[in-house]
CSV table of C-alpha atoms and ligand atoms in Angstrom, one decimal:
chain,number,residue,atom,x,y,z
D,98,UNK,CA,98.5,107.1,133.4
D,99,UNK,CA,100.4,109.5,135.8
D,100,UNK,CA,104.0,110.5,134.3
D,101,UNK,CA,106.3,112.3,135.3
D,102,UNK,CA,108.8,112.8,132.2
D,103,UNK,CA,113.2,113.4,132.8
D,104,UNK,CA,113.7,117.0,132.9
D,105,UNK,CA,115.4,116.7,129.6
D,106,UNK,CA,112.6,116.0,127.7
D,107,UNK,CA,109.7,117.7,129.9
D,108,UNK,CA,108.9,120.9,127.7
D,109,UNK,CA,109.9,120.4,124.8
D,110,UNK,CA,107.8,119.4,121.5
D,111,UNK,CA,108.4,115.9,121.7
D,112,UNK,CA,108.0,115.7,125.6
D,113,UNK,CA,104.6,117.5,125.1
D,114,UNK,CA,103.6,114.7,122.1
D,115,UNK,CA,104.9,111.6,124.4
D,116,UNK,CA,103.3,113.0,127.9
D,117,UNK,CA,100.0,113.4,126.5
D,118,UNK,CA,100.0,110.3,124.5
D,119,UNK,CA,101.1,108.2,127.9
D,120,UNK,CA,98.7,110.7,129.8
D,121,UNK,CA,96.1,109.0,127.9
D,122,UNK,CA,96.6,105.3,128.1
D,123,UNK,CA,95.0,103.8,131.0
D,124,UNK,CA,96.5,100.7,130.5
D,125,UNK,CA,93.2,98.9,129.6
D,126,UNK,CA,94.9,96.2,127.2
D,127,UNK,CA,92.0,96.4,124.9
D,128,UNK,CA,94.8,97.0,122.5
D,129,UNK,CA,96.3,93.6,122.7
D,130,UNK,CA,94.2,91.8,121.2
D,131,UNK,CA,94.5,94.0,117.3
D,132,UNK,CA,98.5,93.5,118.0
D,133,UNK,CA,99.9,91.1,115.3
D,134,UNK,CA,103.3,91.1,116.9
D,135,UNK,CA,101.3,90.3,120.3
D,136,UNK,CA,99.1,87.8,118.3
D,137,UNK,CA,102.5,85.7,117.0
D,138,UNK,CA,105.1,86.4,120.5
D,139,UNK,CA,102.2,86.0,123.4
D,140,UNK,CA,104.8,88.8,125.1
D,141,UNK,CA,103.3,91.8,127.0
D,142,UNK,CA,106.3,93.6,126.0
D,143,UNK,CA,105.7,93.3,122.1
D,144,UNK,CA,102.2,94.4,122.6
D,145,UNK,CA,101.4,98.2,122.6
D,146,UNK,CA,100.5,98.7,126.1
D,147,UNK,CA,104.2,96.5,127.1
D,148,UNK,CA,105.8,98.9,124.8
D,149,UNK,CA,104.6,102.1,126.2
D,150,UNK,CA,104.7,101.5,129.4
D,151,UNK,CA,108.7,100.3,128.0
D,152,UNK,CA,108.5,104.1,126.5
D,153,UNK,CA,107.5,105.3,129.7
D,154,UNK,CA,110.5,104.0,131.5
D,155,UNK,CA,113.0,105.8,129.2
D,156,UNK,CA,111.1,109.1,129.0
D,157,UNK,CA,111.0,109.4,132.5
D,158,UNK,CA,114.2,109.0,132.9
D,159,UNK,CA,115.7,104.7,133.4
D,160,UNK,CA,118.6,103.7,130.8
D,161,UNK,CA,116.9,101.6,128.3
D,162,UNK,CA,118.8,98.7,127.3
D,163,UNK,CA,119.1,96.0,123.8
D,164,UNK,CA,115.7,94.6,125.2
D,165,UNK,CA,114.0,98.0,125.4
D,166,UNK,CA,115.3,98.0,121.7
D,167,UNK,CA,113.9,95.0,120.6
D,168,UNK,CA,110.6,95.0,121.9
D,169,UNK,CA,110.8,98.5,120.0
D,170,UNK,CA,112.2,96.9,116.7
D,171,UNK,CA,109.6,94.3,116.4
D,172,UNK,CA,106.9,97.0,116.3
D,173,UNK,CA,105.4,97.0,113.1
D,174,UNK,CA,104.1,100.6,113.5
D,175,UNK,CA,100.7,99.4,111.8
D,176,UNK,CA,98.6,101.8,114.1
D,177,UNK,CA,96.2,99.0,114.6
D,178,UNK,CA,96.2,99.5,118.4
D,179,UNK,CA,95.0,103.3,117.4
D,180,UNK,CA,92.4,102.2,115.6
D,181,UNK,CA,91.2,100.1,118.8
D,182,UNK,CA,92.2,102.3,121.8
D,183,UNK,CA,89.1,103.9,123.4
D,184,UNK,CA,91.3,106.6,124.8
D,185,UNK,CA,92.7,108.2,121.5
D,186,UNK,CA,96.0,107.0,122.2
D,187,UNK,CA,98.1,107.8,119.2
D,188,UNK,CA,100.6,105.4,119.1
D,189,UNK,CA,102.3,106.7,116.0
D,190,UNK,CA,103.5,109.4,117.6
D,191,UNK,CA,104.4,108.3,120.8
D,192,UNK,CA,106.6,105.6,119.1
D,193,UNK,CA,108.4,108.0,117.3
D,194,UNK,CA,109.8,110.1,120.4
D,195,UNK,CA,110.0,106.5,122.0
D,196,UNK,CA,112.6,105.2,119.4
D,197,UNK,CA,114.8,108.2,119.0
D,198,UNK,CA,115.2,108.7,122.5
D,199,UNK,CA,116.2,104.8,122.9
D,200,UNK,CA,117.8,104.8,120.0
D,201,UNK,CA,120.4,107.7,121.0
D,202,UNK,CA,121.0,105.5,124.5
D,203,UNK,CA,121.6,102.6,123.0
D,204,UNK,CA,124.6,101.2,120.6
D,205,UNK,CA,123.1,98.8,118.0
D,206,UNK,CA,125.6,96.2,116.8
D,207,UNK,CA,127.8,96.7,113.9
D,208,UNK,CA,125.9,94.5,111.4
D,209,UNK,CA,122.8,96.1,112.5
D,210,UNK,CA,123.8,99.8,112.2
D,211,UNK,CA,125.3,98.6,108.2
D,212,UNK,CA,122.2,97.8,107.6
D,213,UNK,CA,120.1,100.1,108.2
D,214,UNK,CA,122.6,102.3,106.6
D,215,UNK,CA,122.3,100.8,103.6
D,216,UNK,CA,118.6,100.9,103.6
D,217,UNK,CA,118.3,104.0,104.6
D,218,UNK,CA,120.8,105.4,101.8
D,219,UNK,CA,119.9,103.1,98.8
D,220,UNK,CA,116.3,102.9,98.5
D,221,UNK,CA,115.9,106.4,99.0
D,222,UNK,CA,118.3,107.7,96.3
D,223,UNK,CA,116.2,106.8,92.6
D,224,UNK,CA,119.9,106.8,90.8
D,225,UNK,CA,121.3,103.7,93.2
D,226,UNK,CA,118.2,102.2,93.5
D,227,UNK,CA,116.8,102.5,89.8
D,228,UNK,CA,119.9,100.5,88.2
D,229,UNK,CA,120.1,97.8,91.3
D,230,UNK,CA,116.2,97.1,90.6
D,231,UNK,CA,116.6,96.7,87.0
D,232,UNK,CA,119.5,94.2,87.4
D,233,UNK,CA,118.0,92.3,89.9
D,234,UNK,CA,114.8,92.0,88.3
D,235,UNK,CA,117.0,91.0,84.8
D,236,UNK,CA,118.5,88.5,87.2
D,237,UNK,CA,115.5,87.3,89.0
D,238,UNK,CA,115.7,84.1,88.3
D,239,UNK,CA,119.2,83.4,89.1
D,240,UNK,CA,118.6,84.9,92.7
D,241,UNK,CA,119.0,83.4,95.8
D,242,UNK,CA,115.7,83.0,97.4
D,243,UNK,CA,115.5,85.8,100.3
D,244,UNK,CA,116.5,88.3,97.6
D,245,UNK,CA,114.0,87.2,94.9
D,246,UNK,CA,111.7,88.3,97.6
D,247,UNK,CA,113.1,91.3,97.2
D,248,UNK,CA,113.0,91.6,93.5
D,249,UNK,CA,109.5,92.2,91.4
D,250,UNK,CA,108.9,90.8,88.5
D,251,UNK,CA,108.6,93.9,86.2
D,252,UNK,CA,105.4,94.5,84.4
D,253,UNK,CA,105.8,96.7,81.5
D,254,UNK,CA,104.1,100.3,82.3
D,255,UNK,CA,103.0,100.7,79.2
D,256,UNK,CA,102.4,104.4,77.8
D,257,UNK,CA,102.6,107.7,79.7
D,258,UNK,CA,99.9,109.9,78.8
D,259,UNK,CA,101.1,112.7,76.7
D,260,UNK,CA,98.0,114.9,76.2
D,261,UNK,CA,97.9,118.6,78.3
D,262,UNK,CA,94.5,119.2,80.8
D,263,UNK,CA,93.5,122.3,82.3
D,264,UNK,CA,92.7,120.3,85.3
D,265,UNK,CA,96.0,119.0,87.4
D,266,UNK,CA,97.5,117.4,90.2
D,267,UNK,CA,100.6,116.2,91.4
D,268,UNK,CA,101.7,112.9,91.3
D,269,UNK,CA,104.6,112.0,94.0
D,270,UNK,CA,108.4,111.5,92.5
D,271,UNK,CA,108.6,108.6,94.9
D,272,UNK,CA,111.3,106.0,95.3
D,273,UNK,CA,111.1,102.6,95.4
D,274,UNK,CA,107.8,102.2,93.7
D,275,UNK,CA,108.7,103.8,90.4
D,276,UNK,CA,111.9,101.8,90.6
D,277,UNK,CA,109.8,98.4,91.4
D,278,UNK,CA,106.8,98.8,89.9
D,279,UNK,CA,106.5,101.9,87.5
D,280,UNK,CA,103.1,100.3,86.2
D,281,UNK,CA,101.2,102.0,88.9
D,282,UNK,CA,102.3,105.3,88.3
D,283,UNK,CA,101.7,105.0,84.4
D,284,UNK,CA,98.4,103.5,84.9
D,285,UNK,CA,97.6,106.3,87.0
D,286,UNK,CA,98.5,109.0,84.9
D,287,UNK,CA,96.2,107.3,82.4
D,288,UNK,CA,93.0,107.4,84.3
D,289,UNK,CA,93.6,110.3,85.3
D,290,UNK,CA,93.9,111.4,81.4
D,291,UNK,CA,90.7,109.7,81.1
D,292,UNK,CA,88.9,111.7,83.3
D,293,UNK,CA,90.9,114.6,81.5
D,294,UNK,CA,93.4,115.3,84.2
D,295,UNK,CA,97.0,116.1,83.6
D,296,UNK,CA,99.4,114.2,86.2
D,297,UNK,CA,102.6,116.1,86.8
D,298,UNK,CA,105.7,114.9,88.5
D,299,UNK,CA,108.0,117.4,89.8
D,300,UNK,CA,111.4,116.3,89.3
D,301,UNK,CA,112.7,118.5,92.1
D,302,UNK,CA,110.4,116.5,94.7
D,303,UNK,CA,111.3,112.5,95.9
D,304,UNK,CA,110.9,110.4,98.8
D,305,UNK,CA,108.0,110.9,101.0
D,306,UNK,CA,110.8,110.2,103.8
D,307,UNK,CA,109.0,107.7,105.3
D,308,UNK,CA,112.2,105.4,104.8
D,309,UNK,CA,114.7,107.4,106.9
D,310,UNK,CA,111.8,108.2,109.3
D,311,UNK,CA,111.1,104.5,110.3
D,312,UNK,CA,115.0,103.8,110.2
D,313,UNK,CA,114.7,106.7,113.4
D,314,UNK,CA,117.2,109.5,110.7
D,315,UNK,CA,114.6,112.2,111.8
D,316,UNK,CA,116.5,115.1,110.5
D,317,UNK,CA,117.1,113.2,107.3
D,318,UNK,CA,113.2,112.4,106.8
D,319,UNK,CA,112.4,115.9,107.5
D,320,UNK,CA,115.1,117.8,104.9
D,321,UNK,CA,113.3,115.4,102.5
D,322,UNK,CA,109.2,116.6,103.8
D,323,UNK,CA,110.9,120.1,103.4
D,324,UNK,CA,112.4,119.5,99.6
D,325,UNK,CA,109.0,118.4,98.7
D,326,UNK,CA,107.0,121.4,100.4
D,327,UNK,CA,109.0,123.8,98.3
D,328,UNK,CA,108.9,121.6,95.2
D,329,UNK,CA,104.9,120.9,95.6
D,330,UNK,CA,103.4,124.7,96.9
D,331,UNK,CA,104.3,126.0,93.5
D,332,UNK,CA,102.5,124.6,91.8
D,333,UNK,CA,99.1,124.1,94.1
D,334,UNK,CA,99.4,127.9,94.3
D,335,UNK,CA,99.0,127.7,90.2
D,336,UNK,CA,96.1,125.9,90.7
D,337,UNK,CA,96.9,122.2,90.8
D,338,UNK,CA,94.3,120.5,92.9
D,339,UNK,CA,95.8,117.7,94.9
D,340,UNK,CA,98.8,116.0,95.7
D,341,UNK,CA,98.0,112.5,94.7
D,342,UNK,CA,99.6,110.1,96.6
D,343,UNK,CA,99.2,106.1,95.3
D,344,UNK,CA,101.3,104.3,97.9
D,345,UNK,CA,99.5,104.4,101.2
D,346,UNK,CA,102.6,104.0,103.2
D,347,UNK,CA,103.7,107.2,101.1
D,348,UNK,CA,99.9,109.1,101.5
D,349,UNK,CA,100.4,108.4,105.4
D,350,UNK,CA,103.5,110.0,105.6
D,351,UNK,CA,102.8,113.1,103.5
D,352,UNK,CA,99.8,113.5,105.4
D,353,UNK,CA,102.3,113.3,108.9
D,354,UNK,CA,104.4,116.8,107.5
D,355,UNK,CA,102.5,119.0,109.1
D,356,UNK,CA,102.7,117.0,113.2
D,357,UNK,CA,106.4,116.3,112.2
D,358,UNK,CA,107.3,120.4,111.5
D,359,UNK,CA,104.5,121.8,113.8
D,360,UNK,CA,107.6,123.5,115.7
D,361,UNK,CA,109.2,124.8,112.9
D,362,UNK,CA,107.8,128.5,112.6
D,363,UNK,CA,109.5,128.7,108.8
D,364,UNK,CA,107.7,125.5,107.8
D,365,UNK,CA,104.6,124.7,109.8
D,366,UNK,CA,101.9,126.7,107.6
D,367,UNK,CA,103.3,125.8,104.3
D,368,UNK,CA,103.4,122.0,105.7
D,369,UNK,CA,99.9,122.2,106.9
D,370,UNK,CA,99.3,123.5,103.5
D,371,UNK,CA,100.9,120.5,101.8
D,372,UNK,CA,98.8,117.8,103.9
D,373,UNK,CA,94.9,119.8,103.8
D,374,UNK,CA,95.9,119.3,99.6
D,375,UNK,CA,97.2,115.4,99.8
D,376,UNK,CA,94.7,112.6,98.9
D,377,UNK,CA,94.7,109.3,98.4
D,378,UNK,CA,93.4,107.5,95.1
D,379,UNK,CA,90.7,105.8,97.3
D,380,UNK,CA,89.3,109.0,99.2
D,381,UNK,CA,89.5,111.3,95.9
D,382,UNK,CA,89.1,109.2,92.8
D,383,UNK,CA,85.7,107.9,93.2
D,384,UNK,CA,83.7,111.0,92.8
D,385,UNK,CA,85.5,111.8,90.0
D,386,UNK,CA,84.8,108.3,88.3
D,387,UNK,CA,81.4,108.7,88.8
D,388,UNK,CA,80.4,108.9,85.0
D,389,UNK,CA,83.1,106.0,84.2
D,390,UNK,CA,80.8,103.4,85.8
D,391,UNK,CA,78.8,102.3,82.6
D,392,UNK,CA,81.9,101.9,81.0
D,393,UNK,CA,83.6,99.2,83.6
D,394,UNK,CA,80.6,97.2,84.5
D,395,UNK,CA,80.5,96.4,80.0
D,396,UNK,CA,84.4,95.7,80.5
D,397,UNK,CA,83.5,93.5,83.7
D,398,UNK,CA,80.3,91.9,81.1
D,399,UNK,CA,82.5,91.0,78.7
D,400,UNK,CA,85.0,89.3,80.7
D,401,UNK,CA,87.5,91.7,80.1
D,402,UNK,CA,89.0,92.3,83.7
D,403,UNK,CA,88.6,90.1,86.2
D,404,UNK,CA,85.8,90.0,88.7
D,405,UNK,CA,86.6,87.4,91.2
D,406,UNK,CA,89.0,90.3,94.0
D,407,UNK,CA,89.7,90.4,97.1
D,408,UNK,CA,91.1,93.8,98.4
D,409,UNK,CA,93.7,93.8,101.0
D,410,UNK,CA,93.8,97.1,102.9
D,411,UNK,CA,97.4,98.0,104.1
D,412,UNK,CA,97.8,99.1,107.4
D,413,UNK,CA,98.8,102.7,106.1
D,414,UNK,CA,95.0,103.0,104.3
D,415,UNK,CA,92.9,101.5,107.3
D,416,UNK,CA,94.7,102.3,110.4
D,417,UNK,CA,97.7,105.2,109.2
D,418,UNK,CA,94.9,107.5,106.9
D,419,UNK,CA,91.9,105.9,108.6
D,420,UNK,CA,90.3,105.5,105.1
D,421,UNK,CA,88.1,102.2,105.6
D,422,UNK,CA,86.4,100.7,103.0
D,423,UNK,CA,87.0,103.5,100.2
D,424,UNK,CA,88.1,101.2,97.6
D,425,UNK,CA,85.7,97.9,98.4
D,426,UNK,CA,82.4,100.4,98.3
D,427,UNK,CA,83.6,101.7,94.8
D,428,UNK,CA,84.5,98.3,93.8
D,429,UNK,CA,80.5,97.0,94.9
D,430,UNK,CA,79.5,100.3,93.1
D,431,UNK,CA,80.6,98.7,89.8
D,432,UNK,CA,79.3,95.2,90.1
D,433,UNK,CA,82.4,93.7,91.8
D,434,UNK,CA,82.0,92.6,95.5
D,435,UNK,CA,85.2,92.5,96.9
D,436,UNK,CA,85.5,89.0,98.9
D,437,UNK,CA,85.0,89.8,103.1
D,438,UNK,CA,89.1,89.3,104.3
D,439,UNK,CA,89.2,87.4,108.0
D,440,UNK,CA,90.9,89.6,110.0
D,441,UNK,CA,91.6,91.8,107.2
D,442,UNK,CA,92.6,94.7,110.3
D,443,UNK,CA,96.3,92.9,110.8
D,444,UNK,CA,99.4,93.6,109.3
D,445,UNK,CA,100.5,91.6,106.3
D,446,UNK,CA,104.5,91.9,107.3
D,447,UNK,CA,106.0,94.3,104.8
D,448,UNK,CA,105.8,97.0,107.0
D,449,UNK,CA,108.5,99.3,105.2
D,450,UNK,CA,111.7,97.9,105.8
D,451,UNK,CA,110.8,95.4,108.5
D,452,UNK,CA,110.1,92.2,106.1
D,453,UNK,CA,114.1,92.8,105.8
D,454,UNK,CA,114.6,93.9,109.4
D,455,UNK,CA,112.4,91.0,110.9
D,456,UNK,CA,112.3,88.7,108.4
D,457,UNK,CA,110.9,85.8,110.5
D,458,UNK,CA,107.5,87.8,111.8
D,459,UNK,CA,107.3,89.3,108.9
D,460,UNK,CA,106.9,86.2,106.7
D,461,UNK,CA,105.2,84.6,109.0
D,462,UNK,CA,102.5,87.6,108.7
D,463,UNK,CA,102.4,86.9,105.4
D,464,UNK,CA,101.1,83.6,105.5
D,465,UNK,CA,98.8,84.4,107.6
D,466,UNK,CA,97.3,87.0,105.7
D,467,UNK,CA,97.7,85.2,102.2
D,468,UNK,CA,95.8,82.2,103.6
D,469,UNK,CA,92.9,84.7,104.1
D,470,UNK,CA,93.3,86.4,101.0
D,471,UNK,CA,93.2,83.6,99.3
D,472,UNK,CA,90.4,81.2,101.0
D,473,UNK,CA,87.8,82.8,98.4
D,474,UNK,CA,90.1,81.8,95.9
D,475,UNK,CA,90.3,85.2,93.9
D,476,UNK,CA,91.5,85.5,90.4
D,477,UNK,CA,93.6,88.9,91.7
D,478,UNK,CA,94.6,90.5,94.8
D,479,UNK,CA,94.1,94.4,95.1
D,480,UNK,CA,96.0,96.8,97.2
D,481,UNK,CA,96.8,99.7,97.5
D,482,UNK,CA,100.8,100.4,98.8
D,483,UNK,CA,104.1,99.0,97.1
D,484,UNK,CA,105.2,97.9,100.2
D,485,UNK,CA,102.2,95.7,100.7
D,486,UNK,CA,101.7,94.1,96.9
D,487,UNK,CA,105.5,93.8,96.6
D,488,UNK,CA,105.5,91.8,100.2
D,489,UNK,CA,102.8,89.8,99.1
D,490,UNK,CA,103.3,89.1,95.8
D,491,UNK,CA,106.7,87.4,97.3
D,492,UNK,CA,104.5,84.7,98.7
D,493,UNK,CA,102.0,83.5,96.2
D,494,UNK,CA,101.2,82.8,92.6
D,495,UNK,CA,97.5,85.0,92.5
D,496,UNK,CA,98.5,88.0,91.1
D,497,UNK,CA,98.7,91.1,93.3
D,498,UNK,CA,98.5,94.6,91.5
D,499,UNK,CA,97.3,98.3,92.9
D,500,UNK,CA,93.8,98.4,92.5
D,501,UNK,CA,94.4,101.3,90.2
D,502,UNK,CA,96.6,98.7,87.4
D,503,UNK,CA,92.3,96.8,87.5
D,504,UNK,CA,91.1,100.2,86.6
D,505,UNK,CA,93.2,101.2,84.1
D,506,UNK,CA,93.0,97.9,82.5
D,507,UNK,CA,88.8,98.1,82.5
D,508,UNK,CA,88.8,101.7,81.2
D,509,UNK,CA,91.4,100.5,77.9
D,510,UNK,CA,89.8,97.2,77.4
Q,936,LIG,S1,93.8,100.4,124.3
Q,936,LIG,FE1,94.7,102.4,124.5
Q,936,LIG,S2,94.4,103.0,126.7
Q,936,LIG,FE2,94.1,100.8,126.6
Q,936,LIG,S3,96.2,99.9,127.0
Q,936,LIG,FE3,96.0,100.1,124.8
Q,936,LIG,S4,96.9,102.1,124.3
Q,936,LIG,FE4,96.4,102.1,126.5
Q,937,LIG,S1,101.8,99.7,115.9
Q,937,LIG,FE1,101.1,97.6,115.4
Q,937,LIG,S2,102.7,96.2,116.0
Q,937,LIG,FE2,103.1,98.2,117.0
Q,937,LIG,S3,102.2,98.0,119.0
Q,937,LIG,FE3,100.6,99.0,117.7
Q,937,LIG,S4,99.4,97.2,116.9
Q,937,LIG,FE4,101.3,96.4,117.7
């Protein structure tokens, strides 16, 4: 698509992202049809070809305006419409310069601006965020419904693994999952110990800064990339192997560092470091489990785990890492096949902060995607992000856990 972007942004790093991103779109629409938001609204401009060619407005140069916003806002970023694009249109990107420049032109309302303050200030800070969850989760029951949502029920995480390996990685000192759900990082640190691998979480590290990048606080997501580059690069330069990364949403971000500080001559090689070292559970974990598989299918035999799954791939796995199928062929490779998920490529609504930010799409995403989870009638749902088995777990009774809680259960039964 021709463009011909405002003189304030034409040479710079973001105008060279955004002009070769809308360079490449040639406005097929075979995009449109992968578009949950598209799917529920029927609106051009909440599909991604509407929204760039919104983008493409503003970066040229018109005044965007509360619409321009909005059509913006109800973007999921799910990336499905990169996954589908023929012309390598990567949306991710191009939504990120899209939204800061709009954002900067126009004023959101007072409510609005509170709460995406709030978001952005609380969940990222463990020492607000810790205590809230463990009140509200003591409180669940008294609750109001749209906050119970909100609120997890905690499962105990059971026993960190104490034992020393010469074989390490690094775990990430998230956020909100260690706050909501700490059993998925204790039962990782336990297979891990299994396989005779230490897990180490660096206190000085923290949020992925996913959070305050989707809430448009670039310089705020970045100082937090940057505290975790200098926290992690230690410690890969002592000889820890990977950076482990069991939240998706988290992995996808991580894996972003090195695009987000590519023109930052002090941090782009140690960032590209950081991301050639990040995995995630389902890309790394399966070659090392490979002797482990005797063990599970005798747990699986004796009725010990369940075997009836379904696997719901967040957005951030299939679409953000690209890592399709990873933890269904593993599962098959064990004696479990994973039921097939109609239209297991859309969004389920959690999305970060949008099941707060949008709360209508969002749970209506929800439903659509638990009524496909859930038409094989599994005894458990698997994931594989917070955001996704917190969101989902909201709407339905089957339990949803990380895929990595059913391991650690089969390799302790
Ligand atoms: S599929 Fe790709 S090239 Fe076609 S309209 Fe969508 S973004 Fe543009
Ligand atoms: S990122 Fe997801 S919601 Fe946003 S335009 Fe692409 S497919 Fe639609």
């Amino acid at each position: 698509m021709e463009t011909h972007l405002a003189d304030w942004l034409a040479g710079t790093p973001d105008g060279e992202d955004a002009g070769e991103n809308l360079r490449r779109c040639v406005h097929c629409g075979f995009c449109l049809a992968t578009c949950p938001t598209y799917l529920l609204t029927g609106d051009e401009r909440d599909s991604p070809r509407g929204r760039i060619y919104l983008m493409k407005q503003v970066l040229e140069g018109t005044t965007p305006t509360r619409s321009t916003l909005a059509h913006l806002d109800r973007c999921l970023t799910c990336r499905n419409c990169e996954t589908t694009c023929p012309s390598g249109v990567e949306y991710g990107h191009l939504v990120d310069v899209g939204r800061k420049f709009v954002e900067r032109q126009v004023r959101r309302p007072r409510h609005e601006r509170l709460v995406r303050w709030l978001l952005r200030e609380t969940l990222t800070r463990r020492r607000l965020f810790d205590p809230a969850m463990r009140l509200g989760q003591f409180v669940r029951p008294l609750l109001p419904a749209f906050l119970r949502d909100k609120v997890p029920v905690r499962r105990a995480p059971g026993v960190w693994p104490v034992r020393h390996h010469a074989r390490k990685v690094l775990l990430l000192n998230g956020c909100t999952q260690p706050a909501m759900l700490p059993s998925i990082d204790a039962a990782t640190a336990r297979v891990l110990d299994q396989l005779g691998i230490e897990a180490i979480v660096e206190a000085r590290s923290g949020c992925c800064g996913a959070i305050r990048h989707h809430l448009n606080d670039t310089e705020g997501a970045l100082a937090e990339a940057r505290r975790n580059i200098d926290a992690w690069l230690p410690h890969l330069e002592a000889g820890v192997e990977v950076v482990l990364v069991n939240a998706s949403g988290c992995g996808a971000m991580v894996k972003e560092y090195a695009h987000l500080l590519r023109a930052d001559p002090a941090w782009a090689d140690k960032a590209r470091r950081i991301v050639e070292a990040t995995r995630d559970p389902a890309e790394w974990l399966p070659a090392e489990l490979a002797g482990q598989t005797d063990r599970i299918r005798a747990a699986l035999a004796r009725g010990a785990v369940p075997s009836r799954l379904v696997f719901h791939a967040p957005c951030t796995l299939q679409h953000g890492q690209r890592i399709r199928g990873a933890v269904e062929r593993w599962l098959a490779s064990v004696g479990v096949t994973p039921a097939v998920v109609p239209d297991g490529h859309l969004c389920c609504g959690s999305a970060g902060t949008y099941s707060v930010l949008q709360p209508a799409l969002s749970r209506q995403l929800r439903s659509n995607k638990l009524t496909a989870l859930q038409g094989s009638r599994p005894e458990q749902i698997l994931s594989a992000n917070i955001g996704c088995i917190a969101h989902l777990q909201a709407g339905t009774d089957t339990p949803v856990r990380h895929w990595i809680e059913w391991l650690d259960e089969a390799l302790n039964a």
